[in-house]
Amino acid sequence: MERLERQRIEREKWHQLEAKDLERRNEELEELYLLEECFPEAEKLKRDTRLLSQWNHYIQCDGSPDPSVSPEINTFISLWKEETNETLEEVIAKSKLVLNLIEKLRLLLLQTPSYDLEDKTIIQYRGSILELQELLHLKFNVATERLLRQASTLADLDSGNMEKVIQDENVTLYVWANLKKNPRYRSVRFSETQIRFEIPRILATSGIAIRLLHTHYDHATPLRPVSASLQGHTATVTHFVKDEVQKGEAEISKELQEEYKQQECESVSVCEEETKVEEQGDIEVQMSFVQEESEATKCKLEMKLLSEAVFAAQLLLIENANEKPCFCEDNEVDLCQFTTLGGVYHLDIFELPPQCKPMKGWMIVEILKEGLQKYIYPPESTEDFETENAFPPIEVTLEVQENVIFFEDPMVARWDAEGKHWQTDGISNVLYQSEERLITFSLETFGPVTLIQDTHINMPFQSWELRPLDVNKVLLTVTTVFTEIQIQIKENLCMLASVKVDNKKHSSTLEGRWMTPISLILALKETGLNIFPTGHSHFYVVINHKEPLVEIKAYRQLALLSSAFAFGWSKWNVECSSKKVIVKLREHLTEEEPVQDPNWTLLMFSGDRAQRLKINENSETFSEALKEETEFHSTLYHLVKDFASKEAMEKIRSSKCQFIDSVCYMLLSTRLLSYS
């Protein structure tokens, strides 16, 4: 009987708390809506920044084109095409500008929300990127031909062959010309490097040149298509809210007309002219007041339009694809599962062009109309050759880029020009020397090759923590099986603070460099520090699935509170259902180092209800029981308001909108609640 009575009292108390929560829900949600206006405000500031960037470029007058302006970029491309006599050094110097233009266009496509990008603009930007990439590679080929025409004048005195090495921050170029055709000269090694080729007899006795163009960027992999769902989803939201704006404007217009007619009727009934003038003045004042109200209502509706569009764009960041991508070829690399790292190694064998000849103080050279010709190895037909093994695989040793991290031995993939994809066949005897950062393999035929790593090697995460450092500044720590990554977020910028690999400090070229969240994410991915799931990642990683609406609401509200509270991973987040998330929290107002065993509070959130849990991180069993003397709330903000200090709440309310938006974007990009 006592047990039943106790259960009855608990149920009654539970119902009372639920009723109290429902009673104040509208009030709490309205206050949350006002707080979350920081997201559309931040988006307006981003728009202003994009416009200011265009204006700054215009007033700089530095001669470089604005890649977003079609006539300017087209003129730049046309003029560069006309320059046909450039050296490799000149092309490499010009490539810095070209790569900068490509990067600007890429960031415009990524940073500009889909609701601000028209289809024709996307097509224009992507077309300009492809054209610049193709022209840059063509320029390298033309400049290589010019160099090879002078090979005999640049020959080494000892070997009699030509060797050329050019190193730059974005490109490393190695060219070797076989002038002597010595059958015993089978090992080609570039001086002061570890780059080496073991060539067969057929190549050692042929008039050929070998070129290794190592681009530290990847222009071979096709650009990813723009998500159709992204465009469709945001377009739907945009049209829906635009309809509301138009309805509001129509109502305001109707109200204005009725007010004007009423005042007009009153003025007709007055006979005296002076009275008419006074009445007309009153009409003008009232019309002005109504127009001001109209503008205010219009601004309010436009803010609602932007708020809905921003929410839709954020929701798409955590949307899971319904179908796994299909790859037809047996050896085709799945670019949703693997990532190319360290750039692309363009391996080419060329036929030596006719050499320059001195004649009466002049240099005479025959220029072939068809330009630089590739030497086909192995040839399409091998009937004229006696031995079966006349065309063995060529052994290649390459240097791996220093700023790239491989957590496992990398795989080697070659580019299939016909299928426009990476493949793993035709490559054998792969040996990776991690200490020397060298990779050796045998290649059946020359062409672009790259190194690939599992995209999700650092997923799922083992733990995470978001901790305030200062006003509008936090530190996000993500711990994986192999590494610990710390990212500082300050207002609208992010920075890689530190990286540990196997519990040892690892120096990275990205450390200490402030950049926008999207730029940092791209840079981390390119160095192998990928902690950012995509829409297809759930096909390759065992995740702790959470409902998208619950997840996005949690990230937005965690970002709102991040200036005064530290949050962290809880082991109980796996135990609760997909419609709920659990995080640990504690107030954190100073920049002191985190204590070993802080007094964390566990919060559970379902998107429309937040509560403190009775259990703690060290409890033996999971329970959703409510902590004694606490209540339900509709938002995390109002839940922490019950026990937070006055100083903490003041810091939350004074946080800048750009800071909250940046924290939220990083949480959405890492998806810590689903991938930990």
XYZ file of C-alpha atoms in Angstrom:
676
model
C 0.000 0.000 0.000
C 2.806 2.396 0.857
C 4.458 1.722 -2.509
C 1.193 2.381 -4.395
C 0.609 5.547 -2.431
C 4.156 6.725 -3.195
C 3.649 6.029 -6.925
C 0.339 7.930 -6.842
C 2.007 10.938 -5.246
C 4.836 10.831 -7.804
C 2.356 10.636 -10.708
C 0.371 13.517 -9.295
C 3.514 15.600 -8.868
C 4.593 14.695 -12.428
C 1.236 15.816 -13.858
C 1.443 19.069 -11.913
C 4.897 19.768 -13.325
C 3.685 18.958 -16.857
C 0.698 21.279 -16.430
C 2.971 24.068 -15.176
C 5.269 23.513 -18.158
C 2.375 23.705 -20.630
C 1.019 26.818 -18.953
C 4.226 28.812 -19.526
C 5.280 27.141 -22.816
C 4.083 29.909 -25.148
C 5.798 32.549 -23.050
C 9.095 30.611 -23.023
C 8.973 29.869 -26.753
C 8.311 33.534 -27.520
C 11.362 34.535 -25.472
C 13.447 31.848 -27.226
C 12.276 33.173 -30.599
C 13.545 36.631 -29.669
C 16.899 35.176 -28.556
C 17.212 33.138 -31.770
C 16.817 36.278 -33.869
C 20.603 36.314 -33.587
C 20.740 33.755 -36.440
C 18.992 35.892 -39.111
C 20.881 38.930 -37.769
C 24.157 37.073 -38.290
C 23.069 36.136 -41.806
C 22.358 39.789 -42.592
C 25.878 40.656 -41.406
C 27.306 37.912 -43.653
C 25.444 39.401 -46.612
C 26.860 42.821 -45.784
C 30.347 41.293 -45.549
C 29.982 39.693 -48.993
C 28.860 42.993 -50.499
C 31.673 44.854 -48.724
C 34.180 42.333 -50.072
C 33.024 43.060 -53.630
C 33.282 46.813 -53.005
C 36.768 46.493 -51.462
C 37.927 44.544 -54.504
C 36.501 47.231 -56.779
C 38.285 50.124 -55.022
C 41.602 48.237 -54.752
C 42.141 48.475 -58.530
C 44.977 45.921 -58.339
C 44.360 44.574 -61.835
C 43.011 41.200 -60.696
C 39.498 40.287 -61.850
C 36.493 39.816 -59.588
C 35.702 36.120 -60.222
C 32.012 36.635 -59.406
C 31.648 39.121 -62.288
C 31.315 37.132 -65.502
C 32.746 39.738 -67.964
C 35.825 40.283 -65.766
C 36.720 36.611 -65.349
C 36.002 35.873 -69.029
C 38.294 38.732 -70.090
C 41.033 37.438 -67.774
C 40.753 33.925 -69.257
C 40.746 35.201 -72.854
C 43.801 37.399 -72.333
C 45.728 34.599 -70.642
C 44.932 32.214 -73.485
C 46.628 34.647 -75.876
C 49.898 34.479 -73.902
C 51.616 31.495 -75.537
C 55.296 31.971 -74.785
C 55.489 31.659 -70.994
C 58.165 29.772 -69.102
C 57.356 27.299 -66.317
C 58.472 29.847 -63.738
C 56.064 32.430 -65.189
C 53.178 29.932 -65.235
C 53.840 28.952 -61.610
C 53.898 32.623 -60.605
C 50.590 33.256 -62.425
C 49.084 30.094 -60.912
C 48.980 31.784 -57.488
C 46.462 34.306 -58.794
C 44.496 31.610 -60.647
C 44.289 29.379 -57.557
C 43.173 32.383 -55.515
C 40.365 33.079 -58.009
C 39.275 29.424 -57.924
C 39.280 29.460 -54.113
C 37.161 32.640 -54.052
C 34.584 31.065 -56.353
C 34.557 27.854 -54.335
C 33.976 29.784 -51.096
C 31.230 31.849 -52.729
C 29.411 28.624 -53.636
C 29.852 27.216 -50.130
C 29.325 30.340 -48.022
C 26.413 31.869 -49.906
C 23.148 30.235 -48.754
C 21.174 28.417 -51.428
C 18.279 30.882 -51.074
C 20.650 33.691 -52.113
C 22.085 31.808 -55.121
C 20.283 31.594 -58.438
C 20.743 28.528 -60.655
C 22.395 30.608 -63.385
C 24.877 32.016 -60.841
C 25.824 28.517 -59.669
C 26.332 27.416 -63.289
C 28.432 30.529 -63.968
C 30.704 30.016 -60.934
C 31.193 26.297 -61.561
C 31.870 26.952 -65.254
C 34.514 29.564 -64.385
C 36.176 27.151 -61.931
C 36.384 24.380 -64.552
C 37.676 26.728 -67.226
C 40.399 28.106 -64.940
C 41.446 24.589 -63.892
C 41.687 23.345 -67.477
C 43.543 26.444 -68.677
C 46.054 26.232 -65.812
C 46.899 22.614 -66.664
C 47.149 23.477 -70.372
C 49.607 26.272 -69.527
C 51.817 23.794 -67.657
C 51.868 21.541 -70.740
C 52.733 24.393 -73.115
C 55.505 25.654 -70.812
C 56.837 22.087 -70.449
C 57.059 21.802 -74.250
C 59.031 25.062 -74.394
C 61.450 23.719 -71.762
C 61.902 20.376 -73.533
C 62.735 22.094 -76.840
C 65.773 23.503 -75.016
C 66.681 20.213 -73.269
C 69.931 19.715 -75.214
C 71.240 23.118 -74.094
C 70.416 22.342 -70.445
C 71.919 18.832 -70.369
C 73.887 17.689 -67.316
C 77.617 17.305 -68.035
C 77.917 13.978 -66.155
C 74.853 12.060 -67.354
C 74.242 13.890 -70.619
C 70.519 14.065 -69.791
C 68.465 17.041 -68.705
C 66.991 17.421 -65.239
C 64.859 20.284 -63.924
C 63.257 20.722 -60.479
C 61.047 23.709 -59.535
C 59.532 23.911 -56.050
C 56.756 26.289 -55.041
C 54.174 26.504 -52.259
C 51.399 25.148 -54.526
C 53.308 23.130 -57.139
C 56.445 20.973 -57.334
C 57.690 20.140 -60.830
C 60.213 17.466 -61.870
C 61.257 17.072 -65.526
C 63.799 14.569 -66.895
C 64.732 14.353 -70.600
C 66.431 11.210 -71.947
C 68.952 12.673 -74.395
C 71.656 9.958 -74.259
C 69.300 6.946 -74.596
C 71.689 4.793 -72.595
C 70.139 1.286 -72.087
C 72.014 0.917 -68.793
C 70.602 4.159 -67.372
C 67.454 2.600 -65.888
C 67.131 4.425 -62.564
C 66.012 8.056 -62.715
C 66.472 9.911 -59.441
C 66.139 13.664 -59.060
C 69.043 15.249 -57.213
C 68.503 16.377 -53.608
C 65.138 14.554 -53.496
C 63.843 11.045 -52.878
C 61.784 11.063 -56.112
C 62.766 8.040 -58.184
C 61.622 6.080 -61.268
C 62.792 2.610 -62.302
C 62.225 2.574 -66.067
C 62.338 -0.456 -68.421
C 64.834 -0.850 -71.252
C 62.319 0.248 -73.895
C 62.057 3.694 -72.236
C 65.789 3.940 -71.482
C 66.525 3.690 -75.219
C 63.756 6.041 -76.381
C 63.766 9.795 -76.923
C 61.334 10.546 -74.119
C 60.886 12.910 -71.209
C 59.333 12.104 -67.835
C 57.439 14.808 -65.992
C 56.086 14.687 -62.459
C 53.832 17.651 -61.773
C 52.824 17.468 -58.116
C 49.974 19.912 -57.566
C 49.278 20.386 -53.867
C 45.621 20.865 -54.824
C 43.190 18.472 -56.497
C 41.737 19.693 -59.801
C 41.174 16.171 -61.139
C 38.290 15.105 -58.892
C 35.021 16.442 -60.363
C 33.176 19.205 -58.521
C 30.405 17.847 -56.336
C 26.922 18.545 -57.729
C 24.676 20.951 -55.823
C 22.148 19.029 -53.762
C 18.735 19.105 -55.420
C 17.057 18.580 -52.043
C 18.879 21.610 -50.657
C 17.599 23.875 -53.412
C 14.095 22.417 -53.291
C 13.766 22.537 -49.520
C 14.928 26.119 -49.082
C 12.914 27.248 -52.100
C 9.757 25.782 -50.495
C 10.379 27.614 -47.235
C 11.237 30.823 -49.061
C 8.041 30.761 -51.160
C 5.948 29.936 -48.088
C 7.230 32.879 -46.070
C 7.195 35.214 -49.082
C 3.469 34.457 -49.407
C 3.061 35.533 -45.793
C 4.923 38.766 -46.503
C 2.685 39.475 -49.507
C -0.461 38.718 -47.457
C 0.761 41.061 -44.730
C 1.486 43.809 -47.270
C -1.980 43.336 -48.810
C -3.643 43.673 -45.385
C -1.587 46.779 -44.611
C -2.506 48.302 -47.986
C -6.187 47.572 -47.392
C -6.029 49.125 -43.924
C -4.322 52.201 -45.377
C -7.005 52.639 -48.057
C -9.882 52.293 -45.555
C -8.245 54.817 -43.237
C -7.814 57.243 -46.121
C -11.460 56.855 -47.284
C -12.769 57.388 -43.779
C -10.754 60.576 -43.374
C -11.851 61.759 -46.827
C -15.552 61.341 -45.978
C -15.074 63.295 -42.766
C -13.362 66.118 -44.654
C -16.233 66.382 -47.198
C -18.772 66.928 -44.438
C -16.887 70.013 -43.210
C -17.778 73.203 -45.098
C -15.179 75.723 -44.136
C -11.940 75.833 -46.106
C -9.734 76.313 -43.024
C -11.250 73.233 -41.424
C -10.549 71.317 -44.637
C -6.888 72.281 -44.464
C -6.682 71.168 -40.828
C -8.412 67.871 -41.615
C -6.101 67.300 -44.584
C -3.129 67.798 -42.255
C -4.564 65.245 -39.846
C -5.024 62.789 -42.717
C -1.406 63.233 -43.815
C -0.121 62.679 -40.244
C -2.237 59.566 -39.780
C -1.281 58.232 -43.221
C 2.373 58.763 -42.341
C 1.834 56.845 -39.076
C 0.126 53.951 -40.901
C 2.944 53.873 -43.468
C 5.503 53.658 -40.658
C 3.531 50.757 -39.187
C 3.471 49.194 -42.643
C 7.266 49.410 -42.926
C 7.737 47.956 -39.428
C 5.393 45.053 -40.201
C 7.135 44.454 -43.513
C 10.560 44.370 -41.805
C 9.181 41.960 -39.215
C 7.854 39.637 -41.909
C 11.086 39.859 -43.887
C 13.008 38.894 -40.737
C 10.659 35.939 -40.364
C 11.367 34.991 -43.980
C 15.122 35.082 -43.335
C 14.775 33.229 -40.024
C 12.826 30.388 -41.668
C 15.290 30.183 -44.560
C 18.284 30.080 -42.171
C 16.633 27.319 -40.135
C 15.983 25.306 -43.324
C 19.622 25.724 -44.426
C 20.843 24.618 -40.983
C 18.543 21.600 -41.052
C 20.049 20.509 -44.364
C 23.515 20.430 -42.768
C 22.397 17.469 -40.637
C 20.123 15.803 -43.195
C 20.965 12.159 -43.909
C 20.789 10.924 -47.503
C 18.205 8.209 -48.133
C 20.269 6.194 -50.610
C 23.884 5.110 -50.673
C 25.708 6.363 -53.816
C 26.131 3.736 -56.512
C 29.526 3.164 -58.133
C 29.426 1.019 -61.258
C 33.085 0.058 -61.746
C 34.598 -2.725 -59.616
C 37.726 -0.751 -58.710
C 36.174 2.707 -58.672
C 36.954 4.755 -55.553
C 33.878 5.692 -53.530
C 34.459 9.402 -52.899
C 31.836 9.373 -50.145
C 33.918 6.796 -48.265
C 37.440 7.938 -49.199
C 39.153 11.335 -49.493
C 42.062 12.331 -51.722
C 44.912 13.829 -49.684
C 48.213 15.519 -50.488
C 47.222 16.793 -53.934
C 47.621 15.028 -57.283
C 50.800 13.591 -58.843
C 50.516 14.075 -62.613
C 52.878 11.433 -64.052
C 53.494 11.821 -67.794
C 55.838 10.420 -70.414
C 56.295 12.741 -73.414
C 58.000 12.313 -76.745
C 60.997 14.637 -76.921
C 60.204 17.518 -79.296
C 62.788 18.653 -81.917
C 65.730 20.322 -80.164
C 67.050 23.853 -80.613
C 70.075 24.111 -82.933
C 72.539 27.029 -82.996
C 73.106 28.437 -86.481
C 75.127 31.587 -87.257
C 74.331 33.189 -83.899
C 70.670 32.172 -84.068
C 68.766 29.365 -82.330
C 66.710 27.427 -84.865
C 63.898 25.207 -83.597
C 61.145 23.233 -85.306
C 57.788 23.791 -83.619
C 55.330 20.947 -84.104
C 51.819 22.007 -84.988
C 50.254 19.332 -82.767
C 52.272 20.458 -79.725
C 53.596 18.246 -76.966
C 52.864 14.562 -77.634
C 52.395 11.912 -74.968
C 54.410 8.699 -75.273
C 51.963 5.813 -74.955
C 53.257 3.234 -72.470
C 52.569 0.414 -72.955
C 51.661 0.851 -76.641
C 48.205 -0.171 -77.793
C 49.725 -2.905 -79.986
C 52.674 -5.022 -78.776
C 52.886 -7.413 -81.773
C 56.164 -5.909 -83.047
C 57.953 -6.663 -79.786
C 59.542 -10.083 -79.238
C 59.506 -10.550 -75.462
C 56.266 -10.794 -73.534
C 57.554 -8.705 -70.629
C 58.890 -5.814 -72.704
C 56.560 -3.382 -70.896
C 56.740 -4.166 -67.171
C 55.133 -1.886 -64.544
C 57.234 1.162 -63.710
C 58.353 1.469 -60.096
C 57.772 4.966 -58.702
C 58.852 6.507 -55.394
C 57.098 9.727 -54.351
C 57.449 12.139 -51.454
C 54.316 12.638 -49.360
C 53.291 16.224 -48.594
C 54.478 17.219 -45.120
C 51.350 18.946 -43.816
C 49.071 15.943 -44.495
C 48.317 13.425 -41.736
C 47.744 9.750 -42.556
C 46.457 7.741 -39.591
C 46.858 4.506 -41.557
C 48.973 3.565 -44.570
C 47.501 5.474 -47.536
C 46.046 3.762 -50.572
C 47.120 4.774 -54.092
C 44.540 5.519 -56.792
C 44.935 6.409 -60.473
C 42.729 8.685 -62.570
C 40.549 7.072 -65.243
C 40.248 9.781 -67.914
C 37.406 8.000 -69.746
C 35.230 7.259 -66.733
C 36.170 10.518 -64.964
C 36.841 8.807 -61.617
C 39.625 7.400 -59.438
C 40.462 3.681 -59.638
C 42.685 1.363 -57.605
C 43.535 -1.210 -60.299
C 46.813 -1.157 -62.257
C 48.770 -0.375 -59.065
C 50.805 -2.958 -57.138
C 53.607 -3.440 -54.579
C 52.612 -0.418 -52.490
C 55.063 0.363 -49.663
C 54.616 3.340 -47.330
C 57.532 4.555 -45.192
C 55.869 6.774 -42.594
C 59.067 8.069 -40.974
C 60.644 9.118 -44.296
C 57.210 10.113 -45.707
C 57.876 8.141 -48.906
C 55.536 5.891 -50.855
C 56.726 3.368 -53.460
C 54.497 1.465 -55.893
C 54.478 -0.104 -59.352
C 52.335 1.507 -62.034
C 51.209 -0.228 -65.217
C 50.547 2.990 -67.109
C 51.314 6.648 -66.412
C 48.695 9.244 -65.556
C 47.485 11.248 -62.547
C 47.715 9.383 -59.224
C 46.716 10.399 -55.705
C 46.754 9.078 -52.154
C 43.460 8.292 -50.453
C 42.376 7.782 -46.839
C 39.136 6.632 -45.233
C 37.032 9.788 -44.809
C 35.559 8.503 -41.555
C 38.743 7.211 -39.915
C 38.165 9.601 -36.982
C 34.466 8.749 -36.605
C 32.581 8.091 -34.419
C 34.092 10.415 -31.822
C 34.999 9.151 -28.359
C 34.086 12.370 -26.532
C 33.759 16.135 -26.913
C 33.628 19.318 -24.843
C 32.623 22.916 -25.520
C 34.112 25.334 -22.971
C 33.989 29.165 -22.686
C 37.357 30.947 -22.754
C 36.414 34.613 -22.726
C 33.682 36.974 -23.876
C 32.394 35.609 -27.221
C 35.142 32.990 -27.303
C 34.968 29.209 -26.735
C 37.132 26.115 -27.147
C 35.713 23.006 -28.853
C 37.608 19.770 -28.129
C 36.864 16.606 -30.120
C 38.572 13.356 -29.120
C 38.759 10.433 -31.551
C 40.551 7.060 -31.587
C 43.674 8.585 -33.163
C 43.635 12.272 -32.327
C 42.449 15.139 -30.151
C 41.541 18.317 -32.031
C 40.949 21.677 -30.338
C 39.244 24.513 -32.207
C 38.830 28.042 -30.872
C 35.769 30.023 -31.961
C 35.799 33.806 -31.604
C 32.944 35.914 -32.992
C 32.746 35.019 -36.702
C 36.162 33.303 -36.911
C 37.661 29.913 -35.997
C 41.200 28.678 -35.411
C 42.900 25.317 -34.967
C 44.308 25.612 -31.424
C 46.111 22.278 -31.137
C 46.317 18.716 -32.473
C 47.432 15.604 -30.621
C 48.146 12.360 -32.461
C 48.517 9.256 -30.288
C 48.562 11.587 -27.237
C 51.562 13.495 -28.606
C 51.559 17.134 -29.713
C 51.502 17.425 -33.500
C 52.504 20.683 -35.180
C 50.264 21.840 -38.009
C 50.594 24.740 -40.440
C 46.965 25.640 -39.645
C 47.584 26.366 -35.962
C 47.119 29.992 -34.976
C 45.455 31.036 -38.256
C 42.031 32.644 -37.819
C 39.582 32.004 -40.649
C 35.863 31.642 -41.306
C 34.239 28.383 -40.135
C 33.825 27.057 -43.695
C 37.434 27.891 -44.617
C 38.730 26.113 -41.507
C 36.595 23.041 -42.203
C 37.942 22.829 -45.772
C 41.533 23.287 -44.571
C 41.200 20.593 -41.888
C 39.734 18.149 -44.394
C 42.593 18.805 -46.827
C 45.172 17.970 -44.149
C 43.448 14.711 -43.150
C 41.850 16.025 -39.935
C 38.301 15.270 -40.981
C 35.760 15.367 -38.131
C 32.908 16.637 -40.296
C 30.266 14.084 -41.366
C 28.373 14.420 -44.643
C 24.874 13.388 -45.620
C 26.211 9.953 -46.630
C 28.427 9.317 -43.592
C 25.806 7.256 -41.744
C 26.244 4.530 -44.389
C 29.902 4.083 -43.363
C 29.851 4.822 -39.603
C 27.836 3.288 -36.769
C 26.121 6.371 -35.375
C 23.877 7.268 -32.459
C 20.988 8.493 -34.614
C 19.004 11.472 -33.349
C 15.916 13.051 -34.892
C 17.030 16.029 -37.049
C 14.610 18.514 -35.441
C 15.717 17.532 -31.932
C 19.370 17.712 -32.957
C 19.157 21.120 -34.610
C 17.190 22.664 -31.733
C 19.790 21.330 -29.299
C 22.719 22.794 -31.272
C 21.037 26.193 -31.592
C 20.306 26.391 -27.862
C 23.727 25.058 -26.828
C 25.252 27.826 -28.950
C 23.066 30.409 -27.178
C 24.354 29.250 -23.780
C 27.975 28.596 -24.780
C 29.401 31.908 -23.539
C 28.661 31.043 -19.890
C 28.317 27.244 -19.722
C 30.601 24.335 -20.553
C 28.983 21.330 -22.242
C 30.320 17.838 -22.755
C 29.713 14.314 -23.963
C 27.624 12.030 -21.778
C 27.665 8.246 -21.982
C 23.889 8.278 -21.375
C 23.241 9.988 -24.714
C 23.499 6.531 -26.322
C 20.989 5.042 -23.895
C 18.126 7.471 -24.497
C 15.865 7.285 -27.549
C 16.500 8.980 -30.902
C 13.946 11.652 -29.934
C 16.041 12.831 -26.976
C 19.596 14.026 -26.384
C 21.600 14.122 -23.154
C 24.569 16.406 -22.457
C 26.470 17.307 -19.325
C 26.682 20.961 -18.298
C 28.320 23.221 -15.742
C 28.572 26.971 -15.332
C 31.970 28.261 -16.482
C 32.673 31.984 -16.220
C 36.476 32.140 -16.022
C 39.277 30.962 -18.317
C 40.881 28.591 -15.800
C 41.968 25.139 -16.889
C 39.217 22.510 -16.604
C 39.288 20.625 -13.311
C 39.750 16.862 -13.322
C 36.343 15.947 -11.852
C 34.035 18.937 -12.315
C 30.567 18.893 -10.870
C 28.594 18.262 -14.055
C 24.808 18.422 -14.304
C 23.024 16.118 -16.776
C 20.378 17.667 -19.027
C 17.917 15.809 -21.239
C 16.225 17.622 -24.126
C 13.549 16.417 -26.541
C 13.154 19.523 -28.681
C 10.118 20.810 -26.762
C 10.963 19.769 -23.198
C 14.145 20.134 -21.133
C 14.840 18.629 -17.722
C 17.653 17.922 -15.265
C 18.299 14.238 -14.586
C 18.558 12.594 -11.196
C 21.411 10.333 -12.341
C 24.974 11.469 -12.892
C 27.781 10.320 -15.200
C 28.933 7.702 -12.653
C 25.522 6.128 -12.037
C 25.264 2.405 -12.707
C 21.930 2.386 -14.553
C 20.134 4.815 -16.820
C 16.998 6.572 -15.662
C 14.992 9.517 -16.977
C 13.877 10.419 -13.464
C 13.679 14.128 -12.772
C 16.167 15.626 -10.317
C 14.545 16.546 -6.990
C 13.198 20.086 -6.606
C 13.543 20.862 -10.331
C 10.941 21.510 -13.022
C 10.297 20.920 -16.714
C 10.918 23.730 -19.175
C 10.307 24.111 -22.903
C 13.847 25.283 -23.661
C 17.373 24.695 -22.384
C 17.704 28.439 -21.827
C 14.843 28.555 -19.322
C 16.008 25.346 -17.649
C 19.480 26.722 -16.844
C 17.881 30.016 -15.853
C 16.539 28.229 -12.745
C 19.999 27.582 -11.300
C 22.390 29.880 -13.228
C 24.068 32.886 -11.627
C 23.081 36.424 -12.546
C 26.510 36.936 -14.137
C 26.076 33.862 -16.341
C 22.677 35.001 -17.635
C 24.098 38.458 -18.327
C 26.925 36.947 -20.395
C 24.410 34.885 -22.378
C 22.228 37.893 -23.167
C 25.239 40.022 -24.187
C 26.734 37.432 -26.592
C 27.213 38.652 -30.152
C 25.042 37.158 -32.875
C 28.020 36.274 -35.090
C 29.644 34.340 -32.246
C 26.487 32.320 -31.536
C 26.058 31.633 -35.252
C 29.674 30.424 -35.610
C 29.392 28.095 -32.608
C 26.128 26.714 -33.949
C 27.644 26.171 -37.419
C 30.574 24.234 -35.954
C 28.218 22.076 -33.867
C 26.051 21.395 -36.927
C 29.142 20.544 -38.993
C 30.547 18.074 -36.447
C 27.167 16.618 -35.400
C 28.561 15.701 -31.991
C 25.269 14.399 -30.608
C 24.874 11.781 -33.370
C 28.520 10.902 -34.078
C 29.829 10.429 -30.504
